[in-house]
Coordinates of C-alpha atoms in Angstrom, one line a residue:
X1 CA 0.0 0.1 0.0
X2 CA 2.7 2.5 0.8
X3 CA 4.7 1.5 -2.5
X4 CA 1.3 2.2 -4.1
X5 CA 1.0 5.7 -2.5
X6 CA 4.9 6.7 -2.9
X7 CA 4.4 5.5 -7.1
X8 CA 1.2 7.8 -7.3
X9 CA 3.0 10.8 -5.7
X10 CA 6.0 10.4 -7.6
X11 CA 3.8 10.6 -10.8
X12 CA 1.7 13.7 -9.6
X13 CA 5.2 15.4 -8.8
X14 CA 6.4 14.5 -12.4
X15 CA 3.2 15.6 -14.0
X16 CA 3.5 19.2 -12.0
X17 CA 7.0 19.5 -13.2
X18 CA 6.4 18.8 -16.6
X19 CA 3.4 21.2 -16.7
X20 CA 5.7 23.7 -14.9
X21 CA 8.3 23.3 -17.5
X22 CA 6.2 23.9 -19.9
X23 CA 4.6 27.0 -18.9
X24 CA 8.0 28.5 -18.1
X25 CA 9.4 27.4 -21.6
X26 CA 6.4 29.3 -23.1
X27 CA 7.0 32.4 -21.3
X28 CA 10.8 32.3 -22.3
X29 CA 9.7 32.4 -25.9
X30 CA 9.2 36.0 -27.3
X31 CA 6.3 36.9 -28.9
X32 CA 6.7 38.1 -32.6
X33 CA 7.1 41.5 -33.2
X34 CA 3.9 43.5 -35.2
X35 CA 6.2 43.4 -38.3
X36 CA 6.7 39.6 -38.1
X37 CA 2.9 38.9 -37.6
X38 CA 2.5 41.6 -40.4
X39 CA 4.6 39.0 -42.5
X40 CA 2.9 36.1 -41.7
X41 CA -0.6 37.0 -42.6
X42 CA 1.2 38.5 -45.9
X43 CA 2.5 35.3 -46.5
X44 CA -1.2 33.5 -45.7
X45 CA -2.6 35.3 -48.8
X46 CA -2.7 34.5 -52.2
X47 CA -2.3 37.9 -55.1
X48 CA -2.1 38.1 -58.6
X49 CA 1.4 37.7 -60.3
X50 CA 2.4 40.1 -63.1
X51 CA 0.5 38.1 -65.5
X52 CA -2.6 38.0 -63.5
X53 CA -2.2 34.6 -62.4
X54 CA -3.1 33.8 -58.6
X55 CA -0.2 32.7 -56.6
X56 CA -0.1 31.4 -53.1
X57 CA 2.6 33.4 -50.9
X58 CA 2.8 31.0 -48.8
X59 CA 5.6 29.2 -51.4
X60 CA 8.0 31.9 -49.8
X61 CA 7.9 30.6 -46.1
X62 CA 11.2 29.9 -44.4
X63 CA 13.2 31.6 -46.9
X64 CA 15.3 34.4 -46.4
X65 CA 13.2 37.5 -48.1
X66 CA 13.5 41.2 -49.4
X67 CA 10.1 42.0 -49.6
X68 CA 9.9 45.1 -51.9
X69 CA 6.5 47.3 -51.8
X70 CA 6.5 49.8 -54.6
X71 CA 4.2 51.6 -57.4
X72 CA 4.8 52.0 -60.7
X73 CA 3.7 55.9 -60.1
X74 CA 6.4 56.5 -57.3
X75 CA 9.5 58.2 -58.6
X76 CA 12.1 56.3 -56.0
X77 CA 10.6 53.1 -56.6
X78 CA 11.0 52.7 -60.2
X79 CA 14.6 54.0 -59.7
X80 CA 15.6 51.6 -57.3
X81 CA 13.7 48.4 -59.5
X82 CA 16.9 47.8 -61.7
X83 CA 19.2 47.8 -58.9
X84 CA 16.8 45.2 -57.1
X85 CA 16.6 43.2 -60.5
X86 CA 20.8 43.1 -60.3
X87 CA 20.6 42.3 -56.7
X88 CA 18.5 39.3 -57.0
X89 CA 21.2 37.7 -59.2
X90 CA 23.7 38.2 -56.3
X91 CA 22.0 37.5 -53.6
X92 CA 20.7 33.8 -54.2
X93 CA 19.3 31.9 -52.1
X94 CA 17.6 35.2 -50.5
X95 CA 14.4 36.1 -52.6
X96 CA 13.2 39.5 -53.7
X97 CA 9.6 40.0 -54.1
X98 CA 7.9 43.0 -55.2
X99 CA 4.2 44.0 -53.8
X100 CA 2.9 46.5 -56.2
X101 CA 0.2 48.9 -54.6
X102 CA -1.1 49.7 -58.4
X103 CA -3.5 47.5 -61.0
X104 CA -2.5 44.2 -62.7
X105 CA -2.0 46.1 -65.9
X106 CA 0.4 48.8 -65.1
X107 CA 2.6 46.3 -63.1
X108 CA 2.5 44.0 -66.0
X109 CA 3.6 46.8 -68.4
X110 CA 6.4 47.9 -65.9
X111 CA 7.6 44.5 -65.7
X112 CA 7.8 43.9 -69.5
X113 CA 9.5 47.5 -70.1
X114 CA 11.8 47.2 -67.1
X115 CA 12.6 43.3 -67.5
X116 CA 11.9 42.7 -63.5
X117 CA 13.8 39.5 -63.0
X118 CA 11.7 38.7 -59.6
X119 CA 8.5 37.8 -58.6
X120 CA 5.9 40.9 -58.8
X121 CA 2.6 40.7 -57.1
X122 CA -0.4 43.1 -57.4
X123 CA -1.8 44.0 -53.7
X124 CA -3.6 46.9 -55.4
X125 CA -5.3 49.4 -52.8
X126 CA -5.2 46.7 -50.2
X127 CA -1.5 47.5 -49.8
X128 CA -2.2 50.7 -47.7
X129 CA -3.2 48.1 -45.0
X130 CA -0.5 45.8 -45.3
X131 CA 2.0 48.9 -45.0
X132 CA 0.2 50.0 -41.8
X133 CA 0.5 46.6 -40.6
X134 CA 4.4 46.5 -41.2
X135 CA 4.5 49.8 -39.3
X136 CA 4.2 52.1 -42.2
X137 CA 1.6 53.9 -40.9
X138 CA 1.7 56.8 -43.5
X139 CA 2.0 54.3 -46.3
X140 CA 4.9 55.9 -47.8
X141 CA 7.2 54.2 -50.7
X142 CA 9.3 52.3 -51.2
X143 CA 9.0 50.2 -48.2
X144 CA 11.2 47.2 -47.8
X145 CA 11.3 44.7 -45.3
X146 CA 14.3 42.1 -44.6
X147 CA 13.4 38.4 -43.6
X148 CA 15.7 36.1 -42.1
X149 CA 15.1 32.3 -43.0
X150 CA 13.5 32.0 -39.5
X151 CA 10.4 33.9 -41.1
X152 CA 11.1 36.8 -38.7
X153 CA 11.6 40.8 -39.8
X154 CA 15.2 41.5 -39.3
X155 CA 14.9 45.2 -40.4
X156 CA 12.4 47.7 -42.2
X157 CA 13.5 50.6 -44.4
X158 CA 11.3 53.2 -45.5
X159 CA 12.3 55.3 -48.8
X160 CA 14.9 54.5 -51.4
X161 CA 17.1 51.7 -50.5
X162 CA 20.8 52.2 -49.8
X163 CA 22.3 49.2 -51.5
X164 CA 25.3 49.2 -49.5
X165 CA 23.6 49.1 -45.8
X166 CA 21.0 46.4 -47.7
X167 CA 24.0 43.9 -48.5
X168 CA 25.6 44.7 -45.3
X169 CA 22.4 43.4 -43.8
X170 CA 22.0 40.7 -46.3
X171 CA 25.4 39.9 -44.8
X172 CA 24.5 39.1 -41.6
X173 CA 21.4 37.0 -42.2

């Protein structure tokens, strides 16, 4: 009888210890930043690409990314697009994604004219909400998020990219 009671007591103590350990582990895990939460929402969506074909952005989860919000009517955006295209060749396996705040027709014409070599997606006017979720309350463009392989936003950039700074940040991924 005493042996049974000791065994039950040992099991109860073990269960309590496991529970406390799991609770403490959960407390030690920092919550995702608002930017990373916004990225997760973005990557759970589907958007048309420049050709008008609906694409799941989930295909990019778990990969290092440079997510660039831009528009055909934004001068600084247009200026940095050729550099982003050249950079894509240089930084593989990091993937550049362009999220266009414009119509599919305008983005398709732009991609053709400037021979953009990375995926362009059409967010349309819904991109304004996405920008705010990333912390860009003013909705300024261009706006870029650097994402690590762990799926966390490492840095955000508002305005035209400084490519030396971006390359340096990419080297730390």
